[in-house]
Short mmCIF file of C-alpha atoms in Angstrom, two decimals:
data_model
loop_
_atom_site.label_atom_id
_atom_site.label_comp_id
_atom_site.label_asym_id
_atom_site.label_seq_id
_atom_site.Cartn_x
_atom_site.Cartn_y
_atom_site.Cartn_z
CA LYS W 6 -21.03 12.72 -3.77
CA GLY W 7 -20.22 14.49 -0.55
CA ALA W 8 -21.27 17.48 1.51
CA ARG W 9 -20.13 19.14 4.71
CA ILE W 10 -21.46 21.95 6.88
CA SER W 11 -19.73 23.62 9.83
CA VAL W 12 -21.20 25.92 12.47
CA LEU W 13 -19.00 27.87 14.88
CA TYR W 14 -20.54 29.53 17.93
CA GLN W 15 -18.52 31.75 20.30
CA PRO W 16 -20.67 33.07 23.17
CA THR W 17 -17.58 34.58 24.85
CA LYS W 18 -13.94 35.23 23.95
CA THR W 19 -12.85 32.15 25.91
CA LEU W 20 -15.55 29.62 24.95
CA GLU W 21 -16.34 28.20 21.51
CA PHE W 22 -18.44 25.40 20.02
CA LEU W 23 -17.70 23.91 16.60
CA LEU W 24 -20.31 21.57 15.13
CA VAL W 25 -19.49 19.71 11.88
CA HIS W 26 -21.69 17.36 9.88
CA GLN W 27 -20.62 15.61 6.71
CA GLN W 28 -22.08 12.96 4.42
CA LEU W 29 -20.49 10.84 1.74
CA LYS W 30 -22.13 8.61 -0.83
CA SER W 31 -20.11 6.41 -3.18
CA ASP W 32 -21.57 4.08 -5.83
CA MET W 33 -18.75 2.53 -7.83
CA VAL W 34 -18.74 -0.08 -10.58
CA ASN W 35 -15.16 -1.20 -10.93
CA PRO W 36 -14.52 -4.59 -12.57
CA PRO W 37 -10.86 -5.60 -12.13
CA LEU W 38 -8.65 -5.49 -15.19
CA ALA W 39 -7.51 -8.80 -16.64
CA ILE W 40 -3.90 -8.97 -17.81
CA ASN W 41 -1.49 -11.58 -19.16
CA SER W 42 -2.35 -14.79 -20.99
CA PRO W 43 -5.43 -16.94 -20.29
CA PHE W 44 -5.22 -19.91 -17.96
CA PRO W 45 -3.98 -23.18 -19.52
CA GLY W 46 -6.80 -24.86 -21.38
CA LEU W 47 -8.58 -21.60 -22.20
CA SER W 48 -8.36 -19.72 -25.46
CA GLY W 49 -8.20 -15.96 -25.81
CA PRO W 50 -5.88 -13.04 -26.44
CA THR W 51 -3.18 -11.80 -24.14
CA LEU W 52 -4.38 -8.64 -22.38
CA SER W 53 -2.30 -5.78 -21.02
CA TYR W 54 -3.02 -2.82 -18.76
CA ASN W 55 -3.39 -0.59 -21.81
CA ASP W 56 -6.35 -2.68 -23.05
CA ARG W 57 -8.30 -1.69 -19.93
CA LYS W 58 -10.55 -4.72 -20.29
CA SER W 59 -12.29 -6.96 -17.82
CA VAL W 60 -13.57 -10.49 -18.37
CA VAL W 61 -15.72 -10.61 -15.22
CA GLU W 62 -19.22 -11.83 -16.09
CA GLY W 63 -21.08 -11.00 -12.90
CA PRO W 64 -21.62 -7.62 -11.18
CA TYR W 65 -18.67 -5.91 -9.52
CA GLN W 66 -20.21 -3.04 -7.55
CA PHE W 67 -19.40 -1.23 -4.31
CA TYR W 68 -21.80 1.10 -2.49
CA ASN W 69 -21.05 3.11 0.62
CA LYS W 70 -22.96 5.78 2.50
CA SER W 71 -21.61 7.40 5.65
CA LYS W 72 -22.61 10.21 7.98
CA LEU W 73 -20.36 11.83 10.55
CA THR W 74 -21.27 14.46 13.14
CA SER W 75 -18.65 15.89 15.49
CA LEU W 76 -18.73 18.48 18.26
CA ASN W 77 -15.60 20.29 19.43
CA ILE W 78 -15.80 22.46 22.56
CA GLY W 79 -12.87 24.59 23.73
CA TRP W 80 -12.77 26.62 26.96
CA ASP W 81 -9.80 28.87 27.67
CA LEU W 82 -9.38 29.11 31.45
CA GLY W 83 -6.39 31.44 31.44
CA GLY W 84 -3.19 29.39 31.53
CA HIS W 85 -5.17 26.20 30.99
CA LYS W 86 -7.59 24.84 28.40
CA LEU W 87 -10.43 22.35 28.72
CA SER W 88 -11.41 20.56 25.49
CA TYR W 89 -14.07 18.08 24.47
CA ILE W 90 -14.36 16.25 21.16
CA GLY W 91 -17.34 13.98 20.47
CA GLY W 92 -18.35 12.14 17.34
CA PHE W 93 -21.17 10.01 15.99
CA GLN W 94 -20.74 8.08 12.76
CA GLN W 95 -23.04 5.84 10.71
CA SER W 96 -21.77 3.76 7.79
CA ALA W 97 -23.59 1.42 5.44
CA GLU W 98 -21.76 -0.60 2.82
CA ASN W 99 -23.00 -3.04 0.21
CA THR W 100 -20.63 -5.08 -1.93
CA ASP W 101 -21.69 -7.29 -4.80
CA ARG W 102 -18.85 -8.89 -6.71
CA ASP W 103 -17.96 -11.86 -8.86
CA THR W 104 -14.91 -13.52 -7.29
CA ASP W 105 -14.18 -15.44 -10.53
CA ILE W 106 -12.36 -12.31 -11.69
CA PHE W 107 -10.43 -14.03 -14.51
CA ASN W 108 -13.51 -15.88 -15.81
CA VAL W 109 -11.80 -19.23 -15.28
CA ILE W 110 -15.20 -20.88 -15.67
CA PRO W 111 -17.07 -19.25 -18.59
CA GLY W 112 -20.80 -18.88 -18.13
CA TRP W 113 -20.58 -19.04 -14.30
CA SER W 114 -20.07 -16.29 -11.73
CA ASN W 115 -18.93 -16.93 -8.17
CA GLN W 116 -20.99 -14.14 -6.64
CA GLN W 117 -20.37 -12.73 -3.16
CA THR W 118 -22.49 -10.08 -1.44
CA VAL W 119 -21.58 -8.29 1.78
CA ARG W 120 -23.88 -6.00 3.75
CA PHE W 121 -23.06 -4.21 6.98
CA HIS W 122 -24.21 -1.19 8.96
CA THR W 123 -21.89 0.34 11.56
CA LEU W 124 -22.53 2.81 14.36
CA GLN W 125 -19.69 4.45 16.24
CA ARG W 126 -19.66 6.90 19.15
CA THR W 127 -16.53 8.56 20.53
CA HIS W 128 -15.84 10.98 23.38
CA GLU W 129 -12.57 12.61 24.41
CA LEU W 130 -11.92 15.09 27.24
CA ARG W 131 -8.64 16.93 27.78
CA PHE W 132 -7.26 19.34 30.34
CA GLU W 133 -3.93 20.97 29.48
CA SER W 134 -1.67 23.84 30.38
CA THR W 135 -1.02 26.61 27.87
CA GLY W 136 1.60 29.28 27.36
CA ALA W 137 5.38 29.27 27.64
CA ARG W 138 6.41 27.58 30.87
CA ARG W 139 9.06 25.15 32.02
CA TRP W 140 6.54 22.38 32.62
CA ASN W 141 3.55 21.86 30.34
CA TYR W 142 1.17 18.99 30.96
CA MET W 143 -2.00 17.38 29.68
CA VAL W 144 -4.38 14.75 31.08
CA GLY W 145 -7.30 13.21 29.26
CA ALA W 146 -9.83 10.43 28.92
CA TYR W 147 -11.26 8.66 25.86
CA TYR W 148 -14.23 6.36 25.19
CA SER W 149 -15.50 4.66 22.04
CA TRP W 150 -18.28 2.22 21.16
CA THR W 151 -18.79 0.45 17.84
CA GLY W 152 -21.52 -1.95 16.79
CA GLY W 153 -23.91 -2.93 14.05
CA PRO W 154 -25.06 -5.96 12.05
CA ALA W 155 -23.15 -7.51 9.16
CA GLU W 156 -23.89 -10.39 6.82
CA PHE W 157 -22.52 -11.98 3.69
CA THR W 158 -23.76 -14.48 1.13
CA GLN W 159 -21.50 -16.44 -1.16
CA LYS W 160 -21.67 -19.39 -3.51
CA PHE W 161 -20.01 -22.50 -2.10
CA PRO W 162 -18.79 -24.75 -4.93
CA TYR W 163 -18.28 -28.24 -3.56
CA TYR W 164 -17.94 -30.44 -6.65
CA PHE W 165 -16.36 -29.79 -10.06
CA PRO W 166 -17.49 -32.42 -12.62
CA THR W 167 -14.76 -31.44 -15.10
CA PRO W 168 -12.23 -28.59 -15.26
CA PHE W 169 -13.48 -25.17 -16.41
CA THR W 170 -17.17 -26.13 -16.17
CA PRO W 171 -19.76 -24.84 -13.68
CA PRO W 172 -19.59 -26.78 -10.39
CA GLN W 173 -22.31 -28.04 -8.13
CA GLU W 174 -22.84 -25.41 -5.47
CA ALA W 175 -24.59 -24.48 -2.28
CA ILE W 176 -25.11 -21.09 -0.61
CA LEU W 177 -22.84 -20.10 2.25
CA LYS W 178 -24.23 -17.44 4.60
CA GLY W 179 -22.57 -15.58 7.42
CA SER W 180 -23.83 -13.04 9.94
CA THR W 181 -22.86 -11.39 13.20
CA ALA W 182 -24.58 -12.42 16.38
CA PRO W 183 -27.08 -9.98 17.91
CA GLY W 184 -25.37 -7.68 20.37
CA ALA W 185 -21.93 -7.77 18.74
CA TYR W 186 -19.91 -4.69 19.72
CA GLY W 187 -16.49 -3.26 20.46
CA GLU W 188 -15.82 -0.88 23.36
CA GLY W 189 -12.69 0.98 24.32
CA SER W 190 -11.69 3.42 27.04
CA ALA W 191 -8.41 5.08 27.92
CA LEU W 192 -6.71 7.44 30.35
CA PHE W 193 -3.64 9.31 29.15
CA THR W 194 -1.24 12.05 30.14
CA ASP W 195 1.66 13.90 28.55
CA HIS W 196 4.35 16.06 30.14
CA ARG W 197 6.90 18.36 28.46
CA PHE W 198 9.83 19.73 30.45
CA ALA W 199 11.97 22.59 29.12
CA LEU W 200 15.31 21.64 30.67
CA THR W 201 17.07 24.54 28.98
CA ASP W 202 16.19 27.03 26.28
CA VAL W 203 17.10 24.45 23.62
CA ASP W 204 16.65 21.08 25.39
CA GLN W 205 13.27 19.52 26.05
CA LEU W 206 12.17 16.26 27.66
CA GLN W 207 8.76 14.76 26.88
CA VAL W 208 7.18 11.74 28.56
CA GLY W 209 3.70 10.26 28.36
CA LEU W 210 1.57 7.42 29.62
CA ARG W 211 -1.59 5.81 28.22
CA VAL W 212 -3.63 3.05 29.83
CA GLN W 213 -6.19 1.53 27.46
CA LYS W 214 -8.90 -1.06 28.02
CA ASN W 215 -10.75 -2.82 25.20
CA LYS W 216 -13.58 -5.29 25.33
CA GLY W 217 -16.17 -6.61 22.93
CA TYR W 218 -18.25 -9.46 21.63
CA GLY W 219 -17.81 -10.70 18.07
CA GLN W 220 -19.54 -14.02 17.55
CA GLN W 221 -20.40 -14.90 13.96
CA TYR W 222 -22.69 -17.53 12.49
CA LEU W 223 -22.07 -19.64 9.38
CA GLU W 224 -24.84 -21.46 7.56
CA VAL W 225 -24.42 -24.00 4.75
CA PHE W 226 -26.37 -27.13 3.72
CA GLY W 227 -29.10 -26.04 6.13
CA GLN W 228 -26.77 -26.18 9.16
CA LYS W 229 -26.01 -23.10 11.26
CA ILE W 230 -22.91 -23.12 13.44
CA ASN W 231 -20.86 -20.70 15.49
CA ALA W 232 -17.72 -19.51 13.73
CA LEU W 233 -15.93 -19.23 17.09
CA PRO W 234 -16.17 -20.99 20.44
CA GLU W 235 -18.35 -18.81 22.65
CA ASP W 236 -15.52 -18.10 25.09
CA ARG W 237 -13.33 -16.84 22.21
CA ALA W 238 -16.02 -14.47 20.91
CA GLN W 239 -15.48 -12.16 23.87
CA TRP W 240 -12.24 -10.31 24.44
CA PRO W 241 -11.13 -8.17 27.37
CA SER W 242 -7.68 -6.55 27.33
CA VAL W 243 -5.73 -3.88 29.16
CA ASP W 244 -2.74 -2.23 27.46
CA VAL W 245 -0.25 0.24 28.87
CA PHE W 246 1.81 2.48 26.55
CA ILE W 247 4.70 4.62 27.78
CA PRO W 248 5.93 6.83 24.91
CA THR W 249 9.01 8.91 25.67
#
């Protein structure tokens, strides 16, 4: 299910505001098809795509709900244009699936659940020349921030008494550390030169900086540990792109 609404406001001939909001909700039950012959040691018919059958015993469900709001502002300055695009997005996803998709162990499901909620904010500002001229140019800046909690729970089989029988198991849990985030910013420019009426040269430059914190915790047998060394959970980087 989805819906979208757009509102356009033009207070003058040179200034306009476009506000868009959309929502999407997806609730899907989609067990994977099982094809070909059973595993050695198991009895059963050979299945093909045309049978459209699944042998998964546990749930196999995916749920997603997202909201996105964006604002686009354009201001015509006469020979130049100033533009702003901003967005705010929220996403929630729940996954509950049996990873024993071929039912290798009858009567046992290797269940995995994943839950996460994501927030994202983006901003982009551009100033560019307009019209037919020998030299057209554009300069801009971009910023984004993403964060939100995530966790998963999964069975952790650690001992199989005999083949194709339910194992002894524990529960494996994972979660993101509080304050986990990703942040990016960039400055960019693009220049187009009309060398002749049929020849054009275009060059650009983008300098981008990313940083974030992504520590995760794992818990099993009552012990909680960091998935990464603390100094590896943070990442700063600066990248330079020169498209021509």
